[in-house]
XYZ file of C-alpha atoms in Angstrom:
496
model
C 0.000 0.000 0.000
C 1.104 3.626 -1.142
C 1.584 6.053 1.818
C -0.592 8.165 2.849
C -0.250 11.779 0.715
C -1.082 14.614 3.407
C -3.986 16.814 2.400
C -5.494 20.188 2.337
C -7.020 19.418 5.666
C -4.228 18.335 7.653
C -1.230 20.800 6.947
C 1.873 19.340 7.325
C 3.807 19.587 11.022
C 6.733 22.082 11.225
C 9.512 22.020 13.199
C 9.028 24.523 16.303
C 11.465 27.477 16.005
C 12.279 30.760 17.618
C 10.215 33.659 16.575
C 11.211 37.876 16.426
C 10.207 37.499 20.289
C 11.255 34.240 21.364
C 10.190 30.522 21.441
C 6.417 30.059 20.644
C 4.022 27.731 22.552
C 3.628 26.328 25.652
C 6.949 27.186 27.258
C 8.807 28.207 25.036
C 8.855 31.414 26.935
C 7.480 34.001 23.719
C 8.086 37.833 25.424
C 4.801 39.385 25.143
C 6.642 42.703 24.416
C 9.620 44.681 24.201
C 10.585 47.929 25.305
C 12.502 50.462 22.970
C 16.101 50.288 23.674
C 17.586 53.870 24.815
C 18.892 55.498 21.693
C 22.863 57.912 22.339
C 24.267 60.095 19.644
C 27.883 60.565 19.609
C 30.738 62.428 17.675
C 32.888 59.733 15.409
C 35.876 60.868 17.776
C 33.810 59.555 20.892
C 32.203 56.127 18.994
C 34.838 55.648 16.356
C 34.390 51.996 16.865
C 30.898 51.865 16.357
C 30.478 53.787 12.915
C 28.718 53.996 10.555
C 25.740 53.269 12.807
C 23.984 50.140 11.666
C 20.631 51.806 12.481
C 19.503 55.292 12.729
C 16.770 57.330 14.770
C 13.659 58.300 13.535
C 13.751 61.316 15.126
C 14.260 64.587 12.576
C 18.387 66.136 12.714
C 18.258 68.663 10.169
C 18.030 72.439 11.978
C 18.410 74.374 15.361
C 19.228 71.157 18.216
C 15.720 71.278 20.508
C 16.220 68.230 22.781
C 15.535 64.602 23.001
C 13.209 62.838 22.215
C 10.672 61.967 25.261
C 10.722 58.030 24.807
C 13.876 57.438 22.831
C 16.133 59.855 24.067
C 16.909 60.260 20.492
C 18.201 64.172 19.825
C 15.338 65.810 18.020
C 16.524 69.341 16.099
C 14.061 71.360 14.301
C 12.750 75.174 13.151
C 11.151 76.322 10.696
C 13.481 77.164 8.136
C 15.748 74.303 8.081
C 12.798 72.375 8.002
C 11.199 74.447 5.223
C 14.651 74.941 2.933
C 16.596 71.935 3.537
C 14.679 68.974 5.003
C 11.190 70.468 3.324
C 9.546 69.080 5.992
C 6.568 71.784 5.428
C 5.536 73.733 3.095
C 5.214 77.092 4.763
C 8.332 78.324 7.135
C 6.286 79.550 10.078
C 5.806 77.794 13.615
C 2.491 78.302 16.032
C 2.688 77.778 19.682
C 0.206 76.998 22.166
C 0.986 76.282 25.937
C 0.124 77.791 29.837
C 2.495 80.121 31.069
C 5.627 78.867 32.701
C 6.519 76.255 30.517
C 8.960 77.367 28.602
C 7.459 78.460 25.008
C 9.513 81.501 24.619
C 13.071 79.654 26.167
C 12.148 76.990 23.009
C 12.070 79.755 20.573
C 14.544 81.775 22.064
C 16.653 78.096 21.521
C 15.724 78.787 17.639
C 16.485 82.107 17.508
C 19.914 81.536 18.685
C 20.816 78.700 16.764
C 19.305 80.389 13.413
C 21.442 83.565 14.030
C 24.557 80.963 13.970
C 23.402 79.870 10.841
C 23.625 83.293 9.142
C 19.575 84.008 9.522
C 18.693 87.695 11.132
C 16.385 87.423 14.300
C 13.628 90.393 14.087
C 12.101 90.811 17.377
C 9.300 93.211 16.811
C 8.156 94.078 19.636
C 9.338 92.710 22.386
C 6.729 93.370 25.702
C 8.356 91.545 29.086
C 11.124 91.928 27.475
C 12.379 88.551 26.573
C 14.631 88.253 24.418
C 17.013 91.892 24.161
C 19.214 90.204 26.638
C 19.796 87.656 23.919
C 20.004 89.997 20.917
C 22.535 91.869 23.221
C 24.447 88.856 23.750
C 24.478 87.955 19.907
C 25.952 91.430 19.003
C 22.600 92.716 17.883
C 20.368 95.984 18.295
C 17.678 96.273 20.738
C 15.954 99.705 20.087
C 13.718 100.839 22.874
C 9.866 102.364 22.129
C 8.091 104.046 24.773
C 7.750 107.544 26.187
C 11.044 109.175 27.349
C 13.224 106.703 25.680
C 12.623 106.562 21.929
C 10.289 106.906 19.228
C 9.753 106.203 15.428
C 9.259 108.661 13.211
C 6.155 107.187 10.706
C 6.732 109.228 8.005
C 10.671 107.568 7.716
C 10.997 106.076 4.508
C 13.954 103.669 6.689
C 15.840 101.563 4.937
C 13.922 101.083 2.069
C 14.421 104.583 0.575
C 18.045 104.448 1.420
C 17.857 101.071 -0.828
C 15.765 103.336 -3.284
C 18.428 105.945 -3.670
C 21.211 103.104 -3.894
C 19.900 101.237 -6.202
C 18.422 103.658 -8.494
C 16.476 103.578 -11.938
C 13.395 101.446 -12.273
C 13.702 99.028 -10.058
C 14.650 102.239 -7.479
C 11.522 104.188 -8.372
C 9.899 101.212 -7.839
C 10.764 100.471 -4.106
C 10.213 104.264 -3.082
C 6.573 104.442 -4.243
C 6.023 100.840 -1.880
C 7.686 102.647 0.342
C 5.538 105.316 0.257
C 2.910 102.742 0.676
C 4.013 101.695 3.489
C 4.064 105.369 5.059
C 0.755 106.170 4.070
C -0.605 102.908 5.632
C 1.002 103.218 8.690
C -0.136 106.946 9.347
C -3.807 105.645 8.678
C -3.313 102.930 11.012
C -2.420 105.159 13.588
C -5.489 107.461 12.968
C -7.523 104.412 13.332
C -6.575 103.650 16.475
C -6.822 107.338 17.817
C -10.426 107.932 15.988
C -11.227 104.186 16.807
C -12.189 103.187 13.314
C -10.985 103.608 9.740
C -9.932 106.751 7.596
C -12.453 107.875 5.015
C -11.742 107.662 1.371
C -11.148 111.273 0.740
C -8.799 111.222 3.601
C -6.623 109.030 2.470
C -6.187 110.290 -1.141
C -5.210 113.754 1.096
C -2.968 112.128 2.658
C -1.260 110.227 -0.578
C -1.080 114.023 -1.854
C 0.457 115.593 1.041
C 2.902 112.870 1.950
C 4.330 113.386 -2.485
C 4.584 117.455 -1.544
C 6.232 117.161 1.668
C 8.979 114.727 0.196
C 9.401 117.410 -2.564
C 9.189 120.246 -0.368
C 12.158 118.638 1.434
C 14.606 116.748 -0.641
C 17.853 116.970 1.509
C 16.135 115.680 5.228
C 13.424 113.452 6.531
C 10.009 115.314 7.334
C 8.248 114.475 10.578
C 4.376 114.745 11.753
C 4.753 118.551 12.264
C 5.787 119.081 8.668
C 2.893 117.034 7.884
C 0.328 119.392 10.190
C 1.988 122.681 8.646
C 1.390 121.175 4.835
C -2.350 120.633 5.506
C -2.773 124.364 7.360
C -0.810 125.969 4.547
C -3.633 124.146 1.766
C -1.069 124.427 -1.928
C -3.646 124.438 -4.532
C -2.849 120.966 -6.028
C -3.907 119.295 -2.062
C -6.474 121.456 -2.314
C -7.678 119.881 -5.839
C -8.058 116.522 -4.126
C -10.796 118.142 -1.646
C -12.876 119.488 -4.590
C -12.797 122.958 -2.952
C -13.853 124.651 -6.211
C -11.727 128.026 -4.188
C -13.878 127.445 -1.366
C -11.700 127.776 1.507
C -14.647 126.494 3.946
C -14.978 123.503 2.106
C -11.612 122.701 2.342
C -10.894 123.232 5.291
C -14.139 120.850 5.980
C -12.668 118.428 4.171
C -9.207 118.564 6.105
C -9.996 119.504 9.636
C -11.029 115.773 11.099
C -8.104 114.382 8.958
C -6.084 117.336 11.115
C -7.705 117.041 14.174
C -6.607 112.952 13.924
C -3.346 113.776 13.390
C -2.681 116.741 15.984
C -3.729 113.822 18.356
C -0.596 111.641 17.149
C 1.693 114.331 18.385
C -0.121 115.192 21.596
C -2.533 112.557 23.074
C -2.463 109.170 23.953
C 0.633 108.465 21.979
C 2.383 111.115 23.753
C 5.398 112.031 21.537
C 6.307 108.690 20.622
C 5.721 109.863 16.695
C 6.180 113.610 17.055
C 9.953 113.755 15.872
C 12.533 112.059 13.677
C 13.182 107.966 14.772
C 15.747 107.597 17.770
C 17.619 104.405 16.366
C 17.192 103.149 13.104
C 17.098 99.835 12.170
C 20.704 98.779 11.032
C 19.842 96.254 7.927
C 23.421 94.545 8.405
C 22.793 93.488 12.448
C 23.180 90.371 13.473
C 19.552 90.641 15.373
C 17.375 93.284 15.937
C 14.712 93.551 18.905
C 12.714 96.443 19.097
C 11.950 96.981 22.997
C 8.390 97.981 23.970
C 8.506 96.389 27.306
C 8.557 100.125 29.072
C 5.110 101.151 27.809
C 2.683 100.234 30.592
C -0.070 97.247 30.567
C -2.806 99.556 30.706
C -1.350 101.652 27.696
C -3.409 99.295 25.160
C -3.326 102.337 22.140
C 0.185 102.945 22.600
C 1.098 99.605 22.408
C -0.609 98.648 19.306
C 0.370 101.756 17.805
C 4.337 100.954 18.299
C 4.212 97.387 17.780
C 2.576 98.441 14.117
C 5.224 101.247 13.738
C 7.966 98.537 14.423
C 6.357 95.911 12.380
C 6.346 98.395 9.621
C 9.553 99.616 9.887
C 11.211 96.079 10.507
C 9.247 94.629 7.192
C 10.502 97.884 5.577
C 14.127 96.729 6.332
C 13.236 92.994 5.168
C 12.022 94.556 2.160
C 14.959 97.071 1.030
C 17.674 93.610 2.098
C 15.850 91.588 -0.738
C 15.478 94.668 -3.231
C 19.254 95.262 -2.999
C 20.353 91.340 -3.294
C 18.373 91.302 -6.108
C 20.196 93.989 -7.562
C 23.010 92.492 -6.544
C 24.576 94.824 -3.764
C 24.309 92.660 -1.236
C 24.184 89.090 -0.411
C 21.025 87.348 0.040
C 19.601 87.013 3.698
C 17.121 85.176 5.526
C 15.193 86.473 8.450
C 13.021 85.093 11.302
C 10.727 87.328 13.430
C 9.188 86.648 16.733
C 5.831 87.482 17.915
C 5.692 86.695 22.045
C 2.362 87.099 23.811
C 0.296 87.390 20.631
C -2.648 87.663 22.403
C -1.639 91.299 24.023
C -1.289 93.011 20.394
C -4.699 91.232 18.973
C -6.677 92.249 21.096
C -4.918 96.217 21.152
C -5.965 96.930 16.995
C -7.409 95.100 14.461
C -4.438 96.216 12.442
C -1.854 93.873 14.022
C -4.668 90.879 12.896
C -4.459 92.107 9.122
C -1.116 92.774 9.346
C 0.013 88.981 10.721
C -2.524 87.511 8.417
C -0.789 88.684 5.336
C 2.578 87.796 6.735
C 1.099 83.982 7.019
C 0.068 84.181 3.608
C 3.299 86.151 1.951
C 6.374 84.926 4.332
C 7.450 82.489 1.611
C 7.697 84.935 -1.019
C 9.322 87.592 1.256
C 12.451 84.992 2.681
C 10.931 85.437 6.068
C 10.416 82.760 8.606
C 8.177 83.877 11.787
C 7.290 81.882 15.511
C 4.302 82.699 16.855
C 3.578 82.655 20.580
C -0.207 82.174 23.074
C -1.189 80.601 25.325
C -4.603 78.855 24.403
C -7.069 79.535 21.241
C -9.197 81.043 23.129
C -7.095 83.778 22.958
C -8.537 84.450 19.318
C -12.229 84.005 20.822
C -11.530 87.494 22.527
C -11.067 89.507 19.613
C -13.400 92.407 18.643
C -15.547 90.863 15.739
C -16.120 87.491 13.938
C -13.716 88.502 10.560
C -10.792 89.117 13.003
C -11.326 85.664 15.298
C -11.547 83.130 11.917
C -8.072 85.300 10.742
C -6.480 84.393 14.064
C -7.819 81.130 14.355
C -6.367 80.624 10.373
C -2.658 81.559 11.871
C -2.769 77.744 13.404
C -4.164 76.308 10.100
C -1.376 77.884 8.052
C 1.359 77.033 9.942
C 3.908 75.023 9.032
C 4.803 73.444 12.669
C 2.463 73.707 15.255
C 4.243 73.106 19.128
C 2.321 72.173 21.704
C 3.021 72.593 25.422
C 1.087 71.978 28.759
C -2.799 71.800 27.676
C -6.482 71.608 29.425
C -7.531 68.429 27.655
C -10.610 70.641 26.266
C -7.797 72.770 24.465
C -6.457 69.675 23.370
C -9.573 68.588 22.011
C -10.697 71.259 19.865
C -7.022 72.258 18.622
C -7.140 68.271 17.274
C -10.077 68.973 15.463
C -7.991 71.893 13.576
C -4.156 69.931 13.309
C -5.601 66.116 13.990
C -4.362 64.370 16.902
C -4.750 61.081 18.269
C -6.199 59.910 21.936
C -2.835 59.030 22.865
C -1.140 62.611 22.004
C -4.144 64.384 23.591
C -3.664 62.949 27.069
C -0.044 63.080 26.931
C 0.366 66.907 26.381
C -2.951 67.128 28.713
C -0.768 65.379 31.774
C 1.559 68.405 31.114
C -0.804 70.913 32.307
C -0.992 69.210 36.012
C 0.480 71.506 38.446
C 3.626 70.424 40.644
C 2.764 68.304 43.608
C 2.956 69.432 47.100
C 7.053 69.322 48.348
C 7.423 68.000 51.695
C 10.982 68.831 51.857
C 11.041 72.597 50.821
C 12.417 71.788 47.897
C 11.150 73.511 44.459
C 9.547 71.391 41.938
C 9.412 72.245 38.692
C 5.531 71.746 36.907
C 5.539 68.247 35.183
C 5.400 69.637 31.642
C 8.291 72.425 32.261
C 10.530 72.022 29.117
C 8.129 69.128 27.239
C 6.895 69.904 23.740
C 4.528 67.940 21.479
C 5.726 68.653 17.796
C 3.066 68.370 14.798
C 3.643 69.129 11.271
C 0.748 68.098 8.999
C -0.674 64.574 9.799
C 2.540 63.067 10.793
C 2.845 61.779 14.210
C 3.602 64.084 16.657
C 7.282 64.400 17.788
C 7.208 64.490 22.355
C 10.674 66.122 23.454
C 12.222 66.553 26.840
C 14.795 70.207 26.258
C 16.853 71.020 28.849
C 18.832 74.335 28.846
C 22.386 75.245 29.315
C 23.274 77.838 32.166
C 24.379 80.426 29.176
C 20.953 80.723 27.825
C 19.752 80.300 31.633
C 20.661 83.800 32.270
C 19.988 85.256 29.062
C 16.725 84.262 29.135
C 14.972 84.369 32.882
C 11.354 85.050 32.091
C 10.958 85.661 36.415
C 13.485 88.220 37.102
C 11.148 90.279 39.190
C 10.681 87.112 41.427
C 14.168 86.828 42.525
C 14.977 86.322 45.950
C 15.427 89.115 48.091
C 19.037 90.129 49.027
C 19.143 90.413 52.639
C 22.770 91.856 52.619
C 20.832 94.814 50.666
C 18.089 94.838 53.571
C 15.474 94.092 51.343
């Protein structure tokens, strides 16, 4: 008799053998699972026997060095334009970040902004309001140009740096960048009426002000004019400013058309901007600095009009400078830059004028094109909520959509929530950043604990899984950047 062939039914029998995890079946002792092993980076001078690596992290290693990695201990580096020009990681060079206060968003960025300035890139802080980061720009050999009453001002009606790139580079292309930056004058005076009058300049107004702003630079071709030039030009009334008021000789009607346009602008010099805009600019911006931070940190809380009205003038003035650096690469004066800008606390500007919201919205939209990278800094999105009208709160709830990384610190779990229903994230990243929020527990010992979520950051960039990291800082940028210097400890030797 043949033997038996084996059929479908009965498989044949294999030979047990060891599996990924072990022997299977009944003890064979199968691990039911394995823990990551910790992950070390070293020079080739300090592991020389062990490379090339045989295996490599997942974690990202192109830009500024952030930390490790929260499981791995892998060394995570990232910002957002290393990860936009050389990785192209994103598609959009601009970073949001949401977290409670004392966790350490700004001492991240301020991580960024020093690393980028090694690179070559120019840090723009405009407007900085604790202040956080002059101490740094200081230490970098940058400016830091103070705004506030009694310690500097801008003058608004400064071409900057962009006429001086005008004159440079001259023909066309020259007469080209003074009449944007005449643009850019002319916006920034009517942004400053609106936040005296409380809403926008008329139409007429404006095309007064276009006319005025072409005499006065005639009028004076060898110095900068200030507001008072400004007032005199609209008293005097030449015949072609008073052709744009339709006056038909009428000097009443002209001077109806002028006087709330003159009014508005007599409060610039004396009102609740003080003199802050009433003569020529204290410190320009220097386009070849290192860094730049333009100090607003000694204009009061309270001082909501004067505070939106000198973070626009610096905004303005720092773009301006952005501007006239790519206008004379291209004509091939100078050597291309890149530049990064910082916006801490953006809830304190958003709520002062609805011009910082436009303004920010078209830098979202137009950083790419203008070789500009920019970090944004809040603590929650409710911080948008509290804006003046519904246009304004879906542009500042579009800053987190556009962004190219979004960085997550310590979170309410509700904030968690509904920011995963704009970036997606899963259950498991939602209670991690969540357990971040929890206040420090109760030290029996006197000791100070740090929060549990001090230095931890959740990392998202599209719908890629989100990146945890541990950062710990160095003593250098310890004392550079102390965000509680008011809360030091009393020196008793002082008798305080």
């Amino acid at each position: 008799m043949s033997p038996r062939r084996p059929t479908a039914a009965t498989p044949p029998v294999r030979e047990p053998g060891p599996t990924a995890r072990g022997w299977a079946g009944p003890g064979g002792g199968q691990v039911g699972h394995l823990d990551a092993p910790t992950m070390w980076r070293a020079t080739t001078v300090q592991a020389c026997g062990l490379w090339p690596f045989a295996a490599g992290s997942g974690s990202p290693l192109t830009g500024v060095p952030l930390g490790q990695h929260l499981f791995t201990g892998a060394t995570v580096c990232g910002d957002p334009l290393s990860w936009f020009t050389r990785a192209r990681y994103i598609s959009n060079p601009s970073l949001f970040m949401l977290g409670m206060p004392g966790l350490g968003k700004s001492t991240l960025v301020n991580r960024m902004l020093i690393g980028l300035a090694a690179t070559g890139t120019v840090p723009l802080v405009l407007g900085d309001l604790k202040p956080d980061y002059a101490d740094t720009v200081r230490a970098l050999g940058g400016q830091v140009i103070p705004i506030g009453r009694g310690v500097g001002g801008i003058n608004v009606l400064d071409p900057g740096a962009m006429g001086a790139a005008a004159l440079r580079i001259g023909g066309e292309a020259g007469q080209a960048l003074l009449s944007e930056a005449h643009g850019r004058v002319l916006n920034m005076i009517a942004a400053l009426v609106t936040i005296v009058r409380g809403r926008p300049m008329d139409d007429h107004e404006q095309s007064v002000l276009s006319t005025a702003l072409h005499l006065l630079r005639d009028r004076t071709p060898n110095r900068v004019a200030v507001l008072p030039d400004l007032l005199a030009l609209i008293s005097e009334g030449p015949d072609r400013l008073r052709a744009v008021t339709l006056d038909r000789g009428d000097t009443s009607r002209y001077r109806d058309a002028v006087d709330p346009l003159h009014r508005s602008l007599m409060g610039l010099l004396d009102g609740p901007l003080g003199s802050t805009f009433a003569s020529a600019t204290s410190t320009r911006i220097d386009p070849a600095a290192p860094a730049v931070c333009v100090d607003i940190s000694r204009i009061g809380e309270a001082d909501t009009q004067l505070t939106a009205a000198a973070m626009l003038a610096a905004w303005s003035d720092g773009l301006g400078t952005v501007a006239a650096s790519h206008a004379l690469a291209d004509a091939g004066l100078m050597p291309r830059r890149w530049f990064f800008t910082v916006l801490d606390e953006l809830w304190r500007p958003l709520r002062s004028a609805t011009g910082i919201v436009d303004r920010i919205d078209a830098l979202t939209r137009l950083n790419r094109s203008l070789g500009l990278g920019d970090a944004k800094i809040t603590h929650t999105l409710k911080d948008a909520e509290a804006l003046g009208n519904d246009a304004d709160r879906a542009k500042a709830r579009g800053f987190v959509e556009r962004a190219g990384m979004v960085v997550c610190a310590g979170l309410p779990r509700s904030e968690m929530e509904e920011l995963g229903k704009i970036i997606g994230l899963s259950e498991r990243e939602v209670a991690l950043v969540s357990s971040w929020s929890s206040p420090p527990g109760w030290a029996t010992s006197g000791a100070h604990e740090e929060p549990p979520g001090r230095g931890r950051f959740l990392i998202k960039v599209g719908g890629r899984p989100g990146i945890p990291i541990r950062m710990a800082i160095t003593e250098a940028e310890r004392n550079l950047h102390n965000t509680n210097t008011r809360w030091a400890p009393r020196n008793p030797a002082a008798g305080t």
